[in-house]
Tab-separated table of C-alpha atoms in Angstrom:
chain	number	residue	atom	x	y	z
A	20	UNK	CA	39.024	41.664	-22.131
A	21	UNK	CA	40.945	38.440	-21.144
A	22	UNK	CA	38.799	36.580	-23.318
A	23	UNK	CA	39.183	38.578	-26.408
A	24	UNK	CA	43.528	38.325	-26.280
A	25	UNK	CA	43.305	34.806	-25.821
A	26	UNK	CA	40.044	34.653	-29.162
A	27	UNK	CA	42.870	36.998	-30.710
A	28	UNK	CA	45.928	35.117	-30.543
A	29	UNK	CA	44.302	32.175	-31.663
A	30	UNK	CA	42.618	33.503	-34.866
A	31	UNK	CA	46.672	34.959	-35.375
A	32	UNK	CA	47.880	32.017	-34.748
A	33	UNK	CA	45.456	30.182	-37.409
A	34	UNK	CA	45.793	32.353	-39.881
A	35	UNK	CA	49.203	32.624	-39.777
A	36	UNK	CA	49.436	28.322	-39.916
A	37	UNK	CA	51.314	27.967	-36.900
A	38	UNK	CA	51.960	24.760	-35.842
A	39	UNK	CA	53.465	24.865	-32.614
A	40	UNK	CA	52.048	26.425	-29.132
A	41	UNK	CA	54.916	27.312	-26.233
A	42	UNK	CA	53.634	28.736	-23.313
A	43	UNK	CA	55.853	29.775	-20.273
A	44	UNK	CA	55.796	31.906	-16.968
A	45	UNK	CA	58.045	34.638	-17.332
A	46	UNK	CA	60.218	35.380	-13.991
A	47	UNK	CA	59.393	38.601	-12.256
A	48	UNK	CA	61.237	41.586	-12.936
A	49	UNK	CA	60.349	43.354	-9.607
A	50	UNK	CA	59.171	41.973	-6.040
A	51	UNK	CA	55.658	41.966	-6.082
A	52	UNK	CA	55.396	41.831	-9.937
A	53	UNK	CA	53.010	40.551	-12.014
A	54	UNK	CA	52.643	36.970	-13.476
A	55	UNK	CA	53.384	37.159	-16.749
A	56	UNK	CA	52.520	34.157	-19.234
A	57	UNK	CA	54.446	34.525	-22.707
A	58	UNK	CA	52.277	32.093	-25.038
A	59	UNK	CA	54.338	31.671	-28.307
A	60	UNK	CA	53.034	30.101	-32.153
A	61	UNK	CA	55.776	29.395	-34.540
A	62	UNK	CA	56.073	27.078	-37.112
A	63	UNK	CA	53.809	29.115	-39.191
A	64	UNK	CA	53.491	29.993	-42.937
A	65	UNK	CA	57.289	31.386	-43.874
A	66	UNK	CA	58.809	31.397	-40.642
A	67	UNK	CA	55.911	33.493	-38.894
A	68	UNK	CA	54.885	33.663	-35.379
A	69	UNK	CA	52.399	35.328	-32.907
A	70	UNK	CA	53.253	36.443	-29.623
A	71	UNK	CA	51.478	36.905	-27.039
A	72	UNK	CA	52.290	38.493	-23.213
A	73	UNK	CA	49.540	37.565	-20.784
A	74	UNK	CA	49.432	39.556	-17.380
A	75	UNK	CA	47.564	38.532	-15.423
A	76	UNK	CA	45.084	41.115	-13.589
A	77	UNK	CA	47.025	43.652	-15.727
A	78	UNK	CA	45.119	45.850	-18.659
A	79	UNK	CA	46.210	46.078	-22.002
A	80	UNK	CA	48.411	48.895	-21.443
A	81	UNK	CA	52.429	49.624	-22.074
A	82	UNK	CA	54.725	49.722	-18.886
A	83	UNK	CA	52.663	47.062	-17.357
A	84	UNK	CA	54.365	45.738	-13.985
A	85	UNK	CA	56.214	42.896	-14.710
A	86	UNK	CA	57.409	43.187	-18.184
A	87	UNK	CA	59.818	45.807	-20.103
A	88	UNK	CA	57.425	46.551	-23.110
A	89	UNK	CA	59.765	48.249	-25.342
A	90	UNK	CA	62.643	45.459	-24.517
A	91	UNK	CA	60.026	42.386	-25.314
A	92	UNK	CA	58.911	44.344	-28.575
A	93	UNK	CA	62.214	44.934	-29.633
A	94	UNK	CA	63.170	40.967	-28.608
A	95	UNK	CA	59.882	40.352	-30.886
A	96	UNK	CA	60.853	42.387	-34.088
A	97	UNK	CA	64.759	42.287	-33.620
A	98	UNK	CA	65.021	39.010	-35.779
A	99	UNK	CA	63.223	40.046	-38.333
A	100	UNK	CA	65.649	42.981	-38.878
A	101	UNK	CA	68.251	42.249	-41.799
């Protein structure tokens, strides 16, 4: 499954011309959290971008340990909001 986010994000990222790649570890929000890598495109055709939240030896699920789902959507979406 790993492999198919990360084939994902890329073909997003592509077809979406991004131009630049930011990837950071995101602190934990509880002891004994998750990792969680943000990757971030931008720089893409009219101001888009692709996000991306990696946990690592998490599923692709919503309330994953580690990250607020709802709060990183919301983060994600928020400036798009006029």
């Amino acid at each position: 499954q790993r492999q198919m986010c990360i084939r994902d994000r890329h073909y997003w990222a592509a077809k979406n011309r991004c131009t630049v790649m930011q990837t950071d570890m995101l602190p934990a929000k509880a002891p004994g959290g998750r990792t969680v890598i943000a990757h971030r495109f931008t720089g893409g055709t009219g101001g888009s971008e692709v996000w991306l939240y990696e946990i690592v030896g998490g599923k692709h699920s919503w309330g994953e340990q580690g990250i607020d789902t709802g709060e990183e959507l919301w983060k994600f979406f928020s400036r798009f909001v006029k």
